[in-house]
CSV table of C-alpha atoms in Angstrom, one decimal:
chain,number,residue,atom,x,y,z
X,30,UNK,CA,0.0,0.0,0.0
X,31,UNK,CA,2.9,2.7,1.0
X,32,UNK,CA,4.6,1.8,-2.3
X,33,UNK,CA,1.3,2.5,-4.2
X,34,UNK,CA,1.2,5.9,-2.5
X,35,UNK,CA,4.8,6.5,-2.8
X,36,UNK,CA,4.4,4.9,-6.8
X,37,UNK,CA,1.1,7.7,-7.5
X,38,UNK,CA,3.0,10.5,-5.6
X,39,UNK,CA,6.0,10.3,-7.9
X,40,UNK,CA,3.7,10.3,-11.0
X,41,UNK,CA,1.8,13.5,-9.6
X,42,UNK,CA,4.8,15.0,-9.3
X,43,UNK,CA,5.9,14.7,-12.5
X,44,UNK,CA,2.3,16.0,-14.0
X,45,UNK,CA,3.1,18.9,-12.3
X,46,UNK,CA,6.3,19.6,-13.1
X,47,UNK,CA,5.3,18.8,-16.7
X,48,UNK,CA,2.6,21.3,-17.0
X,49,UNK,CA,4.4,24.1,-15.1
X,50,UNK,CA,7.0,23.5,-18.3
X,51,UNK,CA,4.3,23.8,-20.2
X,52,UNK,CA,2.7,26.4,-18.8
X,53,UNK,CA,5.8,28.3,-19.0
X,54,UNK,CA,6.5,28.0,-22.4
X,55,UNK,CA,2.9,29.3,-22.9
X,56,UNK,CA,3.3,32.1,-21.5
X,57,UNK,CA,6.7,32.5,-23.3
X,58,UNK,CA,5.0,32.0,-26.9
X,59,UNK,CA,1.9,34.9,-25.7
X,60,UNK,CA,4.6,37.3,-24.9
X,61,UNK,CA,3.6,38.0,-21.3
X,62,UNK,CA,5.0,40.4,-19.5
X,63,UNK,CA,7.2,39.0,-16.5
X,64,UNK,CA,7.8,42.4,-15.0
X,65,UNK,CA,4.1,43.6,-14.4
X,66,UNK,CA,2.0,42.5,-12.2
X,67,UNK,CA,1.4,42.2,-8.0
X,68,UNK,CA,2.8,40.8,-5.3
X,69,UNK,CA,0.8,37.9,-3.4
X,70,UNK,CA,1.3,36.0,-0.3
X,71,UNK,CA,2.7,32.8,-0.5
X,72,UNK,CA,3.1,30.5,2.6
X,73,UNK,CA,5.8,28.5,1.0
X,74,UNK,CA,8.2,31.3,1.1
X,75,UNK,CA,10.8,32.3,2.0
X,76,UNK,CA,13.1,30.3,-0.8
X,77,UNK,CA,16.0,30.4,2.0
X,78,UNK,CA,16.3,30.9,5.9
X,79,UNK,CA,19.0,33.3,6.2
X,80,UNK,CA,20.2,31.5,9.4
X,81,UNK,CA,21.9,28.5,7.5
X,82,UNK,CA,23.2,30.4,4.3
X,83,UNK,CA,26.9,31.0,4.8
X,84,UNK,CA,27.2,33.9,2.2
X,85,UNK,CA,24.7,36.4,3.6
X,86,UNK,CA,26.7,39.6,4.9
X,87,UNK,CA,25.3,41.8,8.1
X,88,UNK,CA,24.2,44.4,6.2
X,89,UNK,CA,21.5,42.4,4.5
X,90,UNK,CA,20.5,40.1,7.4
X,91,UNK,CA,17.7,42.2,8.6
X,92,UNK,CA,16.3,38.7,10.9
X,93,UNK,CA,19.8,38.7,12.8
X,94,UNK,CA,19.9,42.5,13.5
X,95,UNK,CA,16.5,41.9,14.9
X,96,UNK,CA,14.2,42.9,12.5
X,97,UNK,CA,10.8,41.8,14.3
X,98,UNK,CA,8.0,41.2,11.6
X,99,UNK,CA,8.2,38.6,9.2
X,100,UNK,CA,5.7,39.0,7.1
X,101,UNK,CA,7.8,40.7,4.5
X,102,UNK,CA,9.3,37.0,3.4
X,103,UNK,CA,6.2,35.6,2.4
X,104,UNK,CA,5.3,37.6,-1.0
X,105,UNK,CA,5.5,36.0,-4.1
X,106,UNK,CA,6.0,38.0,-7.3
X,107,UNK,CA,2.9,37.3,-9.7
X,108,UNK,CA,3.4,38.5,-12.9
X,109,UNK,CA,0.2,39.6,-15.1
X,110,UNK,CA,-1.0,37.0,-17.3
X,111,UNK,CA,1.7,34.1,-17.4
X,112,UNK,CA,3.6,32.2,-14.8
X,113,UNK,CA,7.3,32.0,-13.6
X,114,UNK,CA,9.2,28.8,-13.1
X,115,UNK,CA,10.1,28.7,-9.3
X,116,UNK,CA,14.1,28.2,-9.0
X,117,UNK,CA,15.7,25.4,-9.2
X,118,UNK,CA,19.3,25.5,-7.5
X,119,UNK,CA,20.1,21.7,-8.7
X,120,UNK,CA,18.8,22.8,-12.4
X,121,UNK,CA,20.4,25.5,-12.2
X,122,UNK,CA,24.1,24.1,-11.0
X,123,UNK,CA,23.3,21.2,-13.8
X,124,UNK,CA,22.8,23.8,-16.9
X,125,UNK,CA,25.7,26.1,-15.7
X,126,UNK,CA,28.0,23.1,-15.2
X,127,UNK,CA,31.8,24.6,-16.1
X,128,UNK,CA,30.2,28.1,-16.8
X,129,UNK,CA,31.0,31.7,-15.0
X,130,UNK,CA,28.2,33.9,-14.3
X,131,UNK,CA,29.4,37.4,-12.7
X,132,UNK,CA,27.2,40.1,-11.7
X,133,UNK,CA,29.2,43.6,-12.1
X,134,UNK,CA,27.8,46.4,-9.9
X,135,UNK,CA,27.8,48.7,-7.0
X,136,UNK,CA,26.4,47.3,-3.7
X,137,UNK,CA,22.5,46.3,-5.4
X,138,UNK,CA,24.9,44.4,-7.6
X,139,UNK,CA,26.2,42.7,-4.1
X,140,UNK,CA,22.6,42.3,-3.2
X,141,UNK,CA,21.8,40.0,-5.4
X,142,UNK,CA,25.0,37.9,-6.3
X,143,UNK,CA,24.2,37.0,-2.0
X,144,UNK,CA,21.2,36.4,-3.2
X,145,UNK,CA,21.4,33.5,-6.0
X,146,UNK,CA,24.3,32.0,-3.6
X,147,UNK,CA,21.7,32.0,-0.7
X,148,UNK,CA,19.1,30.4,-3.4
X,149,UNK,CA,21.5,27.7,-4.8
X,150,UNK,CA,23.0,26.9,-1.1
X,151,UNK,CA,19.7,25.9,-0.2
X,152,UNK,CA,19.0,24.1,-3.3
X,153,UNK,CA,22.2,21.7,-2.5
X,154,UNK,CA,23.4,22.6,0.7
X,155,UNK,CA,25.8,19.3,0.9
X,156,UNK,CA,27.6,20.8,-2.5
X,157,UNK,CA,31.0,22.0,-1.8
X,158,UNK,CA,32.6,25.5,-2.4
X,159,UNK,CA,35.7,27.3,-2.8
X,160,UNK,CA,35.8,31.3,-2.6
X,161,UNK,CA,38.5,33.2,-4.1
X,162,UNK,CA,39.0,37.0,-3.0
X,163,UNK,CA,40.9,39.5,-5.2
X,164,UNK,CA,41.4,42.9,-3.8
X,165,UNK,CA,43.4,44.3,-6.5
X,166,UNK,CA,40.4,43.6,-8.9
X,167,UNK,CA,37.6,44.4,-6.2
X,168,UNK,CA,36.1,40.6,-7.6
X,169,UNK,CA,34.8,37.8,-5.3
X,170,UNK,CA,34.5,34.4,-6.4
X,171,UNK,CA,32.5,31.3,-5.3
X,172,UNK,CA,33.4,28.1,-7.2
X,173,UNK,CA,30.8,25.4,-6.6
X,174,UNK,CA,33.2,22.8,-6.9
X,175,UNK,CA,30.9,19.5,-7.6
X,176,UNK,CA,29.6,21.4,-10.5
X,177,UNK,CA,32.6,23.6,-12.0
X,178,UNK,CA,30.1,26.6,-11.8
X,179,UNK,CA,31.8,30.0,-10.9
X,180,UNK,CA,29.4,32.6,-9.3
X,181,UNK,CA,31.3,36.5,-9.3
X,182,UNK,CA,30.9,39.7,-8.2
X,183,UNK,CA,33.1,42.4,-9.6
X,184,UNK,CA,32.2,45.7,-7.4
X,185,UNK,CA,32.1,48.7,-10.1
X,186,UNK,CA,30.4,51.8,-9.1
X,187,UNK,CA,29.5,53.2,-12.5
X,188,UNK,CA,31.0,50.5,-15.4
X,189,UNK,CA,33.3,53.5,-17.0
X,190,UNK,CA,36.5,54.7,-15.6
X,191,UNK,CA,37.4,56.5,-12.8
X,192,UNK,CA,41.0,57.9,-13.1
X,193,UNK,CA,44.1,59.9,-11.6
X,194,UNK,CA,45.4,63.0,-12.8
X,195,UNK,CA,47.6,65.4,-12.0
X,196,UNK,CA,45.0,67.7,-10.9
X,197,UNK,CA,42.3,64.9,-9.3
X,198,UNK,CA,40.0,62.2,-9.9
X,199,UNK,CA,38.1,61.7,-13.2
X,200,UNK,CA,35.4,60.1,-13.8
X,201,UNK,CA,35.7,59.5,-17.6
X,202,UNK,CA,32.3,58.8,-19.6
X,203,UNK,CA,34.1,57.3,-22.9
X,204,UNK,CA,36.2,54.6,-21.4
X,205,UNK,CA,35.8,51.4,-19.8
X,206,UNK,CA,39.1,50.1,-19.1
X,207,UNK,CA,37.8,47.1,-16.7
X,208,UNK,CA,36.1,45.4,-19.6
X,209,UNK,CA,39.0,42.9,-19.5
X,210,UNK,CA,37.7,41.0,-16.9
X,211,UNK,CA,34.4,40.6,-17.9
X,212,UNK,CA,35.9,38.7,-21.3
X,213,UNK,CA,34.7,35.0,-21.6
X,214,UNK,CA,31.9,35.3,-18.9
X,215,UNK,CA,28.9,32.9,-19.9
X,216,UNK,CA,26.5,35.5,-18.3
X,217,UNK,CA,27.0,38.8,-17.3
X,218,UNK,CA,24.6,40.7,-15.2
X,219,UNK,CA,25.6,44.5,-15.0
X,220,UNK,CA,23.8,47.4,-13.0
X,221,UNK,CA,24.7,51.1,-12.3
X,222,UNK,CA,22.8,54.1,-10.6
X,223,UNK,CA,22.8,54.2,-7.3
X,224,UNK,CA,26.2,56.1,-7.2
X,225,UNK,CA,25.2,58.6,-9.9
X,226,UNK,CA,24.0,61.4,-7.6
X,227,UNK,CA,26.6,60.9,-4.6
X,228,UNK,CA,28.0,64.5,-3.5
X,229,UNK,CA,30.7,65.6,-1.2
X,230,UNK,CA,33.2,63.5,0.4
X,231,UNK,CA,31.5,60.0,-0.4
X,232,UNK,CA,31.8,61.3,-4.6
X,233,UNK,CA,34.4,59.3,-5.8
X,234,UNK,CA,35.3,61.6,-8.2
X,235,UNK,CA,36.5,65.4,-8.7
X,236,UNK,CA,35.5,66.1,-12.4
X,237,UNK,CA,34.0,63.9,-14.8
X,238,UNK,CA,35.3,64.4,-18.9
X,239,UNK,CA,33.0,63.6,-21.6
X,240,UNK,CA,35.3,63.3,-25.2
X,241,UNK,CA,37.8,65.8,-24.6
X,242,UNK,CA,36.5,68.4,-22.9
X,243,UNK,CA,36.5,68.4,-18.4
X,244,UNK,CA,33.5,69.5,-16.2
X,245,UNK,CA,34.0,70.4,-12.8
X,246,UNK,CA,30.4,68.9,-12.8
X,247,UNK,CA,27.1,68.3,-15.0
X,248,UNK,CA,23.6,66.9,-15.2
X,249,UNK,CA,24.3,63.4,-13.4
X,250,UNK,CA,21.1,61.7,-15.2
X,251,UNK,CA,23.1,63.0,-18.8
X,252,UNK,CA,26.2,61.8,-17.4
X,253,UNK,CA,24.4,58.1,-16.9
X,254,UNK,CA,22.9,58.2,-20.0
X,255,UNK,CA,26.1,59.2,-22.0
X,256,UNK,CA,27.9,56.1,-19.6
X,257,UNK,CA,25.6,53.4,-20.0
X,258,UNK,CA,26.3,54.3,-24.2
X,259,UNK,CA,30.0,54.0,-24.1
X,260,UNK,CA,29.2,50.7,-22.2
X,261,UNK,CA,27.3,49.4,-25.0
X,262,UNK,CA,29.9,50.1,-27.0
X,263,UNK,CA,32.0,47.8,-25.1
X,264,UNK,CA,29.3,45.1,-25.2
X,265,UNK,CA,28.8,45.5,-28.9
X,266,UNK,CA,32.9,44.9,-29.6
X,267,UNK,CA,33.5,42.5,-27.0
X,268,UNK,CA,30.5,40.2,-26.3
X,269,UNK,CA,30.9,37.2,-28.9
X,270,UNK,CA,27.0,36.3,-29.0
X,271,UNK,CA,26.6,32.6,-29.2
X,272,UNK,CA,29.1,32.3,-26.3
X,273,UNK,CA,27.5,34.8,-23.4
X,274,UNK,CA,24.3,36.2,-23.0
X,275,UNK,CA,24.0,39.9,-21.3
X,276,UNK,CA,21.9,41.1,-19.0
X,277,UNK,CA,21.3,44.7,-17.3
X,278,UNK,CA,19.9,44.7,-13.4
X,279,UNK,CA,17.4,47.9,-13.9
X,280,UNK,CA,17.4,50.7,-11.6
X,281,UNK,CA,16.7,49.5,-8.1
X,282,UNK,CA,13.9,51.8,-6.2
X,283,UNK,CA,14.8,53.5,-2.5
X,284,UNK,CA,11.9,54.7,-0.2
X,285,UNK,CA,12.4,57.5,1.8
X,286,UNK,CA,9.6,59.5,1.1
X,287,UNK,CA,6.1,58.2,2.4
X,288,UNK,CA,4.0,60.5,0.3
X,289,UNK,CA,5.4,58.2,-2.9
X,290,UNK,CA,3.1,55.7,-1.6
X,291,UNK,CA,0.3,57.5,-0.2
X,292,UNK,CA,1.9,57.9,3.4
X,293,UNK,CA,2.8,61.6,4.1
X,294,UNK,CA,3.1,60.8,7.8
X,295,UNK,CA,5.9,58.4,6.9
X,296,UNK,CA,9.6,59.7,6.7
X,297,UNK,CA,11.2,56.6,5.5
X,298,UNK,CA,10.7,52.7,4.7
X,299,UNK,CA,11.0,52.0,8.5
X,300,UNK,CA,8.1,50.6,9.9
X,301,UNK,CA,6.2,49.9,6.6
X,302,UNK,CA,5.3,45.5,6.6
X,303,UNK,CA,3.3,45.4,3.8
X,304,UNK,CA,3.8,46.1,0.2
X,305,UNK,CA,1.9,48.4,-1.8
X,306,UNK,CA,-0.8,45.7,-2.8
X,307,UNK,CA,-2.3,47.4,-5.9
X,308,UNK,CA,0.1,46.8,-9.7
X,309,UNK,CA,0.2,50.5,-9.7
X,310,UNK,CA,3.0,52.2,-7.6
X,311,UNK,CA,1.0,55.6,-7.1
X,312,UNK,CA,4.2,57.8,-6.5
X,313,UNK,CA,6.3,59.3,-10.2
X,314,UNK,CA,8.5,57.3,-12.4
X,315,UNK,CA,11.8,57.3,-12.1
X,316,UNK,CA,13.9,59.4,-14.7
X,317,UNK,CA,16.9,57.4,-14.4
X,318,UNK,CA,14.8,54.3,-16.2
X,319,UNK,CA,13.8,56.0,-19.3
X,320,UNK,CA,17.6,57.5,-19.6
X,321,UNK,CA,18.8,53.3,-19.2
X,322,UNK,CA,16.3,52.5,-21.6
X,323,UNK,CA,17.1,55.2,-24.2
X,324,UNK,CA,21.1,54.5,-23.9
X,325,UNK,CA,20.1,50.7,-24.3
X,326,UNK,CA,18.6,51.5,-27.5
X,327,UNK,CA,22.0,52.1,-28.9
X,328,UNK,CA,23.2,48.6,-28.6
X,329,UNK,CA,23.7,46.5,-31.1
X,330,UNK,CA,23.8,43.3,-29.4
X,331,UNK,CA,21.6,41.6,-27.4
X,332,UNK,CA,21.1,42.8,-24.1
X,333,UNK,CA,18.2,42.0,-22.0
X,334,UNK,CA,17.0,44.1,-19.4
X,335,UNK,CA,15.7,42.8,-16.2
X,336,UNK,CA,13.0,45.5,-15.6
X,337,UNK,CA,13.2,45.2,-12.0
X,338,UNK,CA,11.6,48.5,-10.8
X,339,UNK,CA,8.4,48.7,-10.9
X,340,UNK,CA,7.9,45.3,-8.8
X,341,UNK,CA,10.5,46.7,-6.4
X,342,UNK,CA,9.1,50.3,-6.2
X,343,UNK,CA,5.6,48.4,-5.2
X,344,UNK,CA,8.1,47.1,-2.1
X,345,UNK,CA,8.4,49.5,0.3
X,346,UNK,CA,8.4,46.6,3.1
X,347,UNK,CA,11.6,45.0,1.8
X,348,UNK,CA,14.5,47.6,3.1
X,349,UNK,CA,16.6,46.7,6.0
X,350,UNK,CA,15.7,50.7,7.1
X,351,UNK,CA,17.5,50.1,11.1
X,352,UNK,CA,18.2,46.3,10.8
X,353,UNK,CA,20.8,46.7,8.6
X,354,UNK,CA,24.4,48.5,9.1
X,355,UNK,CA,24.4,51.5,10.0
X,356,UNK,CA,22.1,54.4,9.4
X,357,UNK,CA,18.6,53.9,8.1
X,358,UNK,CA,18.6,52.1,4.8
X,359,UNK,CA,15.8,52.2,2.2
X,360,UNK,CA,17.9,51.4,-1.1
X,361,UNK,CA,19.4,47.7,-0.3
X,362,UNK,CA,17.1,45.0,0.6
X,363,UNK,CA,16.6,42.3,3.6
X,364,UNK,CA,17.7,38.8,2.4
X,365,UNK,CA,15.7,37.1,2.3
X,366,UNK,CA,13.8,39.2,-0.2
X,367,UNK,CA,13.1,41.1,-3.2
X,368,UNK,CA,16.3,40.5,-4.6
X,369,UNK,CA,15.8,36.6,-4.8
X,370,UNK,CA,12.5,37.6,-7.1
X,371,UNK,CA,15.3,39.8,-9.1
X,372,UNK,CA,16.8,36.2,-9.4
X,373,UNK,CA,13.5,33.8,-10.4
X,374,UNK,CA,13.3,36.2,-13.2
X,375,UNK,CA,16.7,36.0,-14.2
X,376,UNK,CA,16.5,32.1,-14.0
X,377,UNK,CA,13.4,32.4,-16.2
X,378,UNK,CA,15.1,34.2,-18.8
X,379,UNK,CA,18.0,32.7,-18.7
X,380,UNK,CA,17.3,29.5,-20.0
């Protein structure tokens, strides 16, 4: 009788694994769109406990600096009109076996690289890994060792160059010098933004050059725009097609304005537990995504954008605000969180 059980639970198993395939596909062929759509509870998440991954970093750990609600972990990202593929670590480990995927960034960049090692650890938590540090090329990398499969971070504030002259730092819109170590990547996931308006002593930067002429400064959403063009450039005479596939992160949201979301009484993301529930987020676009957009427009090559904004505006819940490190912080994101839904969408479009 148990192996009758066992024998029928194994076949609906694989019924459902079948039609989620299926239904995937689907909604591949009707051209959904992945990145509209609302977030739902789900008591199945979340995909990790941060207590047992061994990557996750203090800053991100909002459950061990004693964040007290938990009902942030438990919404799922539905997208309107088709259905996402819930990760896979094993799957995944299996169709990157021998490959390198690297995500290149500032700190949202760090954000999620934790995030897909979090999602594969618990996938296969027996697998063994190696890490490799290089401080002279600001890259961390985790070799899952069973499987060949290198997982990297490169930290890179704004993909072009930053250099030293005689008279100080430039930040140099036409050049991207540290394109050398993103050659032969299988998948590269690149981001930029959050840097683009720092001011004072935490610029790192004096004057930033555009062709041959030096501004002490200039319109910082021009300056992006002009930066992410000279890194499609790069893409477009570097990226050999059939051999890596390129993806851009989106810009990332921040929520430190309560009247954004319909709650002038609230100064910042602390305290907020719920998402905005509605598809809609009620506060203004963000200019720095039609300027990514336009500049992407430019490439010749494929690039795909992971639109992760809206979803994340809609989000406000998902900040570490005063359980993270330091000061209140409403750009990054708790792990677990809405960076591991930045990842089920990557895994969906990936393969």
């Amino acid at each position: 009788m148990e192996l009758r059980v066992n024998t029928h639970l194994s076949l609906l198993l694989v019924i459902i694994g079948i039609l989620s395939t299926l239904m995937a596909v689907d909604a591949a062929a009707t051209g959904c769109d992945l990145f509209q759509g609302n977030w739902v509870l789900d008591s199945s998440y979340p995909l990790y406990n941060e207590s047992t991954c061994p990557f996750l970093e203090k800053e991100f750990n909002c459950i061990n600096n004693g964040r007290p609600d938990r009902l942030y972990l438990k919404y799922r990202w539905l997208p309107r009109g088709c259905r996402l593929s819930r990760f896979d670590g094993r799957y995944f480990l299996e169709k990157l076996r021998g490959k390198t995927i690297m995500f290149v960034g500032d700190s949202l960049s760090r954000n999620q690289w934790l995030s897909m090692l979090c999602m594969i650890h618990s996938s296969v938590p027996t697998t063994n890994y190696a890490v490799n540090i290089s401080v002279i090329k600001d890259m961390t990398t985790y070799t899952f060792k069973d499987y060949g499969l290198k997982v990297t971070y490169h930290h890179n504030l704004y993909l072009v160059d930053i250099v030293k002259r005689r008279f100080g730092r430039v930040l140099n819109l036409n050049t991207v010098t540290a394109g050398k170590l993103w050659l032969d990547v299988d998948y590269l996931i690149f981001n930029t933004w959050h840097w683009w308006n720092r001011r004072g002593a935490s610029q790192p930067f004096d004057y930033i050059q555009d062709g041959t002429r030096i501004y002490k400064d200039m319109d910082r959403l021009v300056a992006f725009g002009k930066a992410i063009v000279t890194w499609g450039q790069w893409v477009d005479a570097n990226v050999v097609q059939n051999k890596t596939k390129v993806f851009f992160q989106g810009i990332s949201p921040s929520h430190y304005n309560g009247t954004d979301w319909g709650n002038p009484k609230a100064k910042s993301c602390y305290g907020q537990k719920i998402p905005v529930l509605t598809s809609v987020y009620p506060g203004a676009a963000l200019p720095a995504v039609a300027a990514l957009k336009k500049s992407l427009k430019t490439i010749k090559k494929p690039v795909t954008l992971l639109d992760i904004t809206n979803l994340s505006l809609l989000r406000k819940d998902g900040h570490p605000s005063i359980y993270g490190f330091g000061a209140t912080d409403c750009s990054h994101w708790c792990l677990a969180g809405v960076p591991d839904t930045w990842n089920i969408l990557l895994y969906n479009l990936m393969f």
